[in-house]
Coordinates of C-alpha atoms and ligand atoms in Angstrom, one line a residue:
X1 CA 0.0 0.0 0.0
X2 CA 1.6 3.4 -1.1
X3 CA 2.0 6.3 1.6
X4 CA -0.5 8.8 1.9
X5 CA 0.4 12.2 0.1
X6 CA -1.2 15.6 -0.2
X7 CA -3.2 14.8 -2.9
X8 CA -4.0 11.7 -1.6
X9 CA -5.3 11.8 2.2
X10 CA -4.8 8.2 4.2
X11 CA -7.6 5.9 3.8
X12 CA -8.9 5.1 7.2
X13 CA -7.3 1.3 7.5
X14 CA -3.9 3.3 7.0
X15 CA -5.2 5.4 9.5
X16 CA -5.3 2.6 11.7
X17 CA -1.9 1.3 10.3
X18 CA -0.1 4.1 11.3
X19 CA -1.7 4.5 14.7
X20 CA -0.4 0.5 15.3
X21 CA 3.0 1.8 14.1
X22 CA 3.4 4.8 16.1
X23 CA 2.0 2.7 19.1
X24 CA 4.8 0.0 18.1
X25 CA 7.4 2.8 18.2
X26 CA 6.4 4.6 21.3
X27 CA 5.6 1.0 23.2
X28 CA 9.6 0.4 21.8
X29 CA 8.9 -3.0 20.4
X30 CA 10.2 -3.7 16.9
X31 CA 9.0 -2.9 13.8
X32 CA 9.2 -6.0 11.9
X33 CA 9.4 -7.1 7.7
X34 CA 5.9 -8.2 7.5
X35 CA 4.4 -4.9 9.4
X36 CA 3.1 -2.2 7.8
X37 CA 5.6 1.0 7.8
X38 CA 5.7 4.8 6.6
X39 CA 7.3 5.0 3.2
X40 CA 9.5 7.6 4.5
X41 CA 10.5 5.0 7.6
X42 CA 11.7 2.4 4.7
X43 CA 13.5 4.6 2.9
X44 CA 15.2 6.3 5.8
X45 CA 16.1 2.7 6.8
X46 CA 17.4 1.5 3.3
X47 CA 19.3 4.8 3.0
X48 CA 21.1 4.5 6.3
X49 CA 21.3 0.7 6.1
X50 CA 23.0 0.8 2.6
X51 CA 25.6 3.4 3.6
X52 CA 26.4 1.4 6.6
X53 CA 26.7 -1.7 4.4
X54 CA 28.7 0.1 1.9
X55 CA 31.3 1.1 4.6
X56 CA 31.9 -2.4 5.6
X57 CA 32.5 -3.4 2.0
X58 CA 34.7 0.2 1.1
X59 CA 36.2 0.0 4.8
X60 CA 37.8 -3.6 3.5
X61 CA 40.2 -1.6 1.0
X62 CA 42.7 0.5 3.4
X63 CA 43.6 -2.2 5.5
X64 CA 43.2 -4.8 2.8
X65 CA 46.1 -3.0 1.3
X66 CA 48.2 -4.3 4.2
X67 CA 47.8 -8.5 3.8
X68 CA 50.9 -9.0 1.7
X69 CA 52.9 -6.5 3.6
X70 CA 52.0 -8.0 7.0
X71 CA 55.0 -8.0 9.6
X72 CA 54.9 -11.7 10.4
X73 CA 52.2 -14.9 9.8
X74 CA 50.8 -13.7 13.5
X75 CA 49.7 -10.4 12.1
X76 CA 48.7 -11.5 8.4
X77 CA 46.5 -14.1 10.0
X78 CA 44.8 -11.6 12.2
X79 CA 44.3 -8.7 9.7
X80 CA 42.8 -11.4 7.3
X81 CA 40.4 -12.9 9.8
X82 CA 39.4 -9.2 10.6
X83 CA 38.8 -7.5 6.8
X84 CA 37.0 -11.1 6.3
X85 CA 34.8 -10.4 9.5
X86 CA 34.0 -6.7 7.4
X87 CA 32.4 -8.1 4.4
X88 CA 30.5 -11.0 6.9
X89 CA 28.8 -7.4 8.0
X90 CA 28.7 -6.0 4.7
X91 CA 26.6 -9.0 4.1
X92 CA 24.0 -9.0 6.6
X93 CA 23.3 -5.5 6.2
X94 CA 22.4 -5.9 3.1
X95 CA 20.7 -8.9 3.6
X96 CA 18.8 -6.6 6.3
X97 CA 17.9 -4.2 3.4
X98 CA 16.6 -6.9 1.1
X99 CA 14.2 -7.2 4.1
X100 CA 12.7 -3.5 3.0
X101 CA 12.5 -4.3 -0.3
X102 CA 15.9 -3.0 -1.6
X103 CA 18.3 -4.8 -3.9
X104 CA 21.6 -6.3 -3.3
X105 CA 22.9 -5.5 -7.0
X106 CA 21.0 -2.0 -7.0
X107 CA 22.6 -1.3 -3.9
X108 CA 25.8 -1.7 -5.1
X109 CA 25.0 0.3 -9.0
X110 CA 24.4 3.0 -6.8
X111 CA 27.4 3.3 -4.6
X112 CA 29.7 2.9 -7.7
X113 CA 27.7 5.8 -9.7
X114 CA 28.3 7.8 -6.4
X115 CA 24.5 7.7 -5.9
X116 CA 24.8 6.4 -1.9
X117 CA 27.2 7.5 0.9
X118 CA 29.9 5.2 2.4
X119 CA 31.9 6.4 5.5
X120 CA 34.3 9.6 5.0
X121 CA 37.0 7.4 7.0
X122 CA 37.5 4.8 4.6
X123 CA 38.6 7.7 1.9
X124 CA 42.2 8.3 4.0
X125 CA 45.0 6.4 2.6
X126 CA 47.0 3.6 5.3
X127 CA 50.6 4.6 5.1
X128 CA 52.4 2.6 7.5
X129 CA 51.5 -0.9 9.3
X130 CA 50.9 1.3 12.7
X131 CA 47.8 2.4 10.7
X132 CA 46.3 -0.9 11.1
X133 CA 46.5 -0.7 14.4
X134 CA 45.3 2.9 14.6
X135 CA 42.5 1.8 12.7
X136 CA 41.5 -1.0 14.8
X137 CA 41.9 1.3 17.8
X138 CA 40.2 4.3 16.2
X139 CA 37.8 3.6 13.7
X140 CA 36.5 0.2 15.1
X141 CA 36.7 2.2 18.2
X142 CA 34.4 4.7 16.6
X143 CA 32.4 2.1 15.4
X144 CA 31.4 0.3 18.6
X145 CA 30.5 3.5 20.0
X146 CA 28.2 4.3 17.5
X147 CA 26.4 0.7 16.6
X148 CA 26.2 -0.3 20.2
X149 CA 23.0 1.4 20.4
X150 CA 21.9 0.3 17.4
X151 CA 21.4 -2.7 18.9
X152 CA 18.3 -1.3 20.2
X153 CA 17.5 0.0 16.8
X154 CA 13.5 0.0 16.2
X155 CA 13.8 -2.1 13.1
X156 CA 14.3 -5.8 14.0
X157 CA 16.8 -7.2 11.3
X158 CA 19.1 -4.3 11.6
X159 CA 19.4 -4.4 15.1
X160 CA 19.7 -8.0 15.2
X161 CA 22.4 -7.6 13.1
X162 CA 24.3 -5.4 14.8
X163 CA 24.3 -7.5 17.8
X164 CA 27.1 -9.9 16.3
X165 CA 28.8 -7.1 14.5
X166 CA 30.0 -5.2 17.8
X167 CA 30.6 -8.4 19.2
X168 CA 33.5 -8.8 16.1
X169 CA 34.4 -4.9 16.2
X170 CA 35.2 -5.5 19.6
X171 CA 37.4 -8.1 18.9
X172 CA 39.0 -5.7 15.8
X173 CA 39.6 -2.6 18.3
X174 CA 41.2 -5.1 21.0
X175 CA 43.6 -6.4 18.1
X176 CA 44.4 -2.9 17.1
X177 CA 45.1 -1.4 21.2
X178 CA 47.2 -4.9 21.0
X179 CA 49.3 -4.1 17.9
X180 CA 49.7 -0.4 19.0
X181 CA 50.6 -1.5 22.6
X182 CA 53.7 -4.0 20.8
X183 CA 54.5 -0.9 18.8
X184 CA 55.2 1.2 21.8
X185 CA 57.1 -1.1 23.7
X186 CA 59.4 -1.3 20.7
X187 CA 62.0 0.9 18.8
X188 CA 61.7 4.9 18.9
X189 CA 60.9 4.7 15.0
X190 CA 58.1 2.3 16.1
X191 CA 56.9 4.3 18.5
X192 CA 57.0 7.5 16.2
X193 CA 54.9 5.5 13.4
X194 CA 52.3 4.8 16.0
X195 CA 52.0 8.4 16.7
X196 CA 52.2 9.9 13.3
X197 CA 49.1 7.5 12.8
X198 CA 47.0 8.5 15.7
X199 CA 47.8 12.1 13.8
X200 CA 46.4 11.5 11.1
X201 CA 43.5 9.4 11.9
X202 CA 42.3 11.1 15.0
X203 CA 40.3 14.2 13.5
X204 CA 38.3 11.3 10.5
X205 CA 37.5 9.2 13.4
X206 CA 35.8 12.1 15.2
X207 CA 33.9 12.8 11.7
X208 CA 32.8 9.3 11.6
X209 CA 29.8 10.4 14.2
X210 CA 28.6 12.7 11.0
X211 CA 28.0 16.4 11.3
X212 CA 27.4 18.6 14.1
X213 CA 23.7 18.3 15.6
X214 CA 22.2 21.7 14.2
X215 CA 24.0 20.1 10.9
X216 CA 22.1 16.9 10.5
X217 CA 19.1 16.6 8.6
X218 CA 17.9 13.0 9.0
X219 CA 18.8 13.2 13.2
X220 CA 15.8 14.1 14.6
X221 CA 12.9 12.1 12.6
X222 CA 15.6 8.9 13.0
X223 CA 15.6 9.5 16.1
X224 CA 11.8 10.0 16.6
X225 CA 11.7 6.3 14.9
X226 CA 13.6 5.0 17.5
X227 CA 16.5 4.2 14.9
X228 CA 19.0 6.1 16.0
X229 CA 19.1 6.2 20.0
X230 CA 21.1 9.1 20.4
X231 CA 22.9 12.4 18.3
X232 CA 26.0 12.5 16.6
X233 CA 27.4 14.7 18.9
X234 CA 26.4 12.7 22.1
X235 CA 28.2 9.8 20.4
X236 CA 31.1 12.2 19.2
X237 CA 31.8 13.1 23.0
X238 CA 31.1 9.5 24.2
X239 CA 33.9 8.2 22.0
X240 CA 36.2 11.4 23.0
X241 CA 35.7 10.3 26.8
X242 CA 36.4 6.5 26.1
X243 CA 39.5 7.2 24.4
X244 CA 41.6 10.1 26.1
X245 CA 42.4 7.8 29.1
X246 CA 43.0 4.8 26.1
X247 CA 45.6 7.6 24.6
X248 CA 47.1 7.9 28.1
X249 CA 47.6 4.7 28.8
X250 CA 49.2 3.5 25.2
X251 CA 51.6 6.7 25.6
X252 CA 50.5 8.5 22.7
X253 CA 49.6 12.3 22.4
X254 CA 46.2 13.0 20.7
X255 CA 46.5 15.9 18.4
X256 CA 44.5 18.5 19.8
X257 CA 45.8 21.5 21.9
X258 CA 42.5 22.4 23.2
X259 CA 41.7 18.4 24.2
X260 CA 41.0 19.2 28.4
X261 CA 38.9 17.6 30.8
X262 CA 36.1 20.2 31.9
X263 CA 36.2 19.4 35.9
X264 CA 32.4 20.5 36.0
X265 CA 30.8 18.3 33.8
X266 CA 33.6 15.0 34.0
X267 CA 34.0 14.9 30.3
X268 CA 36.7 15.9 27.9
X269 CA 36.3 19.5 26.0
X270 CA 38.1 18.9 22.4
X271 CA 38.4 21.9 19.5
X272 CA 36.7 22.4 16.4
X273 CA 36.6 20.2 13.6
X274 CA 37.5 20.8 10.2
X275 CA 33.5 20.4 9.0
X276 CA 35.2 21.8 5.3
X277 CA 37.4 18.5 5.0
X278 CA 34.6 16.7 5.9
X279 CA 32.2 17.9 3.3
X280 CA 35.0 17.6 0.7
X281 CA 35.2 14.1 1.4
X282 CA 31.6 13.8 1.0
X283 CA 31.6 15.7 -2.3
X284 CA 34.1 12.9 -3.7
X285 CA 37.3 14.9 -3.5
X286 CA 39.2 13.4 -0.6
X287 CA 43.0 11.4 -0.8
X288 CA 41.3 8.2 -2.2
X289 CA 37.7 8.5 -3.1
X290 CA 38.5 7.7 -6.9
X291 CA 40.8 4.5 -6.0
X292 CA 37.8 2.7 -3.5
X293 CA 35.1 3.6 -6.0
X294 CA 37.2 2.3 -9.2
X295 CA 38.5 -0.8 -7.0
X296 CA 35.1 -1.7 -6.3
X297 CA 33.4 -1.0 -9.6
X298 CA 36.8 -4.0 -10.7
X299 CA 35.6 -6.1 -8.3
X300 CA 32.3 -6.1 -9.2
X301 CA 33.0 -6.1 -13.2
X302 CA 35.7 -8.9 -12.7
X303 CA 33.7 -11.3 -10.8
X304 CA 30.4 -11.0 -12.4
X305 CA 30.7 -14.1 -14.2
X306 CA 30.9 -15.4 -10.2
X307 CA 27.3 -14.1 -9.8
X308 CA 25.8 -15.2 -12.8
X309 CA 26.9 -18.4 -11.9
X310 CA 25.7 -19.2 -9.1
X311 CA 22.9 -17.5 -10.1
X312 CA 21.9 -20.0 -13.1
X313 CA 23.0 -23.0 -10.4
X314 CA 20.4 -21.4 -8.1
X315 CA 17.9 -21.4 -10.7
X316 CA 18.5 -24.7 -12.1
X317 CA 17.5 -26.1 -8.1
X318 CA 14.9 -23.9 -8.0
X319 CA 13.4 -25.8 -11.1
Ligands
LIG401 N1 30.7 9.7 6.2 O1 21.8 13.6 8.9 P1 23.0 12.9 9.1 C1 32.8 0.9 10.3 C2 26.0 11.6 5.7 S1 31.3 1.2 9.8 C3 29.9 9.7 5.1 O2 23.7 13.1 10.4 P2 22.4 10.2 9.8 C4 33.2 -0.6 10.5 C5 24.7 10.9 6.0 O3 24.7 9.6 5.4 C6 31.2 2.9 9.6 N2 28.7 10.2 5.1 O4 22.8 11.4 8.8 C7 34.6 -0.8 10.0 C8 23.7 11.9 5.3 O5 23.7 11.7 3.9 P3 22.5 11.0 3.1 C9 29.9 3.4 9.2 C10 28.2 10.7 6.3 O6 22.2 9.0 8.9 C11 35.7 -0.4 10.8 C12 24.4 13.2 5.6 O7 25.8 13.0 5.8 N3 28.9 3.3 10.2 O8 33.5 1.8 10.6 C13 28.9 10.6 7.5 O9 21.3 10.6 10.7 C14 37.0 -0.6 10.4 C15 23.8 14.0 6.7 O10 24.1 13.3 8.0 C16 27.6 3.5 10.0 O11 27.2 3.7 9.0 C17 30.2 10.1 7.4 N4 31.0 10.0 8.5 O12 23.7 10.0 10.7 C18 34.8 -1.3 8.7 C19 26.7 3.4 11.3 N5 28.2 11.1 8.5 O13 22.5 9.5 3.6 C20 36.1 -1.5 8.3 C21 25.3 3.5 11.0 C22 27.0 11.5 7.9 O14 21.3 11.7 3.6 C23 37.2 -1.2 9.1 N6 25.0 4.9 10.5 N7 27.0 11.3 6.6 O15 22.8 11.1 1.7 C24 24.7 5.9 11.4 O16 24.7 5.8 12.6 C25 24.3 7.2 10.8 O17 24.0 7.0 9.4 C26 25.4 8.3 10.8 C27 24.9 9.6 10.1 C28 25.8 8.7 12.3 C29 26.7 7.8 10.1

């Protein structure tokens, strides 16, 4: 049944529909496949769903890049059991969008032709090895803090499937606090790789949360919906106050003068972020937004003939 629009006023059993949705939302039980929904609930959903997928899949690449150059069979073992673990939750994410309707290979067109975001983090290039460790620390760090509460998400399949994905990002940020920690207790030009990582990656992780709360257009319906449980800059400062005493304790310096705990409130006051790298990144135009998207566009071209198939095998059972 289509939404109701201006020129078309609900009919009374969507009337009733939306009344047992809204109660569904405010009673915070889950909204389920077979219920009915809002259009604009869907859509929200597929749109933050796919980007989310999309970032596992993208967030493969910068670390990928480090499997033949791993230090020892240790290390190579561990960073290929964790970019493995990245496209298992690229997979049920969009196995949670083909739950609203969406399509895998759609899904995909459109993040190639640029049509559908991925995360801004994954566009910064992975210079050294300490960057794998700086990106487990960071960025899965980041992660946890945001899709913890996701969890809790109102739709079912998506929070359902985030319960086993912060159960494996906690296992990637350990691995990287583990990596970094060996690093320190090493040579001084280990230790100064470590730190020339947490330079460069510690502003992108704080843009991970998105933009600033009188910036973000989709916050406060989501949040209405009961799919996002809390504001970008609530998560922002969570993951700040999480990580300062992390910083402390590995010996690294995190790059911001103004970084100061406010005695008054308990939590740590940071400085401003650079909002215009951030929206450059967005438009397309950071360090390696053309290398993911043409690397994936390959991958998908290449192995095609993968899809089709186990596509015609499929079919060939189904008859
Ligand atoms: N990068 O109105 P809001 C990971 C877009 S997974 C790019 O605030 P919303 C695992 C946003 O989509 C990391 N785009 O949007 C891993 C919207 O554009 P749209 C990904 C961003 O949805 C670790 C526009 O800006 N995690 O790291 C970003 O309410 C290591 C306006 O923004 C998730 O996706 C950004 N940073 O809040 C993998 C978690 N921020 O869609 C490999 C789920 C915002 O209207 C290695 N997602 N935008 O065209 C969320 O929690 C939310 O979608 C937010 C954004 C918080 C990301």
């Amino acid at each position: 049944m289509s939404a109701p629009t201006l020129d078309r006023p609900a009919a009374p059993d969507e009337v009733a529909l939306q009344a047992q949705f809204d109660a569904t939302i405010a009673a915070d039980h889950r909204i389920e496949p077979r219920d009915w929904m809002p259009e604009a609930y869907r859509k929200g959903l597929i749109r933050q769903i796919a980007q989310h997928a999309h970032s596992e899949i993208i967030g493969m690449q910068p670390e990928g890049d480090w499997l033949l150059a791993a230090p020892s069979l240790r290390r190579k073992a561990i960073l290929l059991a964790k970019v493995q673990d990245e496209a298992g939750h690229g997979m049920y994410l969009y196995s949670a969008a083909e739950t609203l309707g969406a399509d895998r290979a759609d899904l995909t067109d459109k993040l190639i032709e640029r049509k559908q975001k991925y995360s801004s983090i994954f566009n910064y290039p992975t210079q050294t090895y300490a960057d794998v460790g700086v990106i487990g620390w960071l960025v899965d760090g980041a992660a946890i803090c945001n899709q913890v509460p996701l969890c809790r998400s109102s739709y079912g399949p998506y929070a359902r499937a985030m319960i086993r994905v912060c159960k494996e990002e906690s296992f990637h940020q350990r691995q990287g606090f583990e990596l970094l920690m060996t690093m320190m207790g090493g040579t001084g030009a280990q230790r100064a790789m470590v730190q020339d990582a947490v330079d460069r990656w510690w502003w992108p992780s704080l843009m991970m949360f998105g933009p600033p709360d009188d910036d973000s257009p989709n916050s406060a319906q989501s949040m209405k919906w009961g799919v996002k449980r809390h504001s970008n800059d609530e998560l922002r400062q969570r993951f700040v106050d999480m990580t300062v005493p992390q910083a402390a304790v590995l010996g690294v310096t995190l790059p911001d003068p103004e970084l100061a705990l406010d005695p008054e409130t308990g939590r740590y006051r940071f400085g401003a972020i650079d909002w215009d790298e951030f929206k450059q990144v967005l438009a397309g135009k950071g360090p390696c937004n053309d290398e993911r998207i043409a690397r994936r566009r390959a991958a998908r071209d290449d192995n095609a003939w993968v899809t089709e198939a186990a596509t015609a095998y499929a079919d060939k059972h189904a008859s």
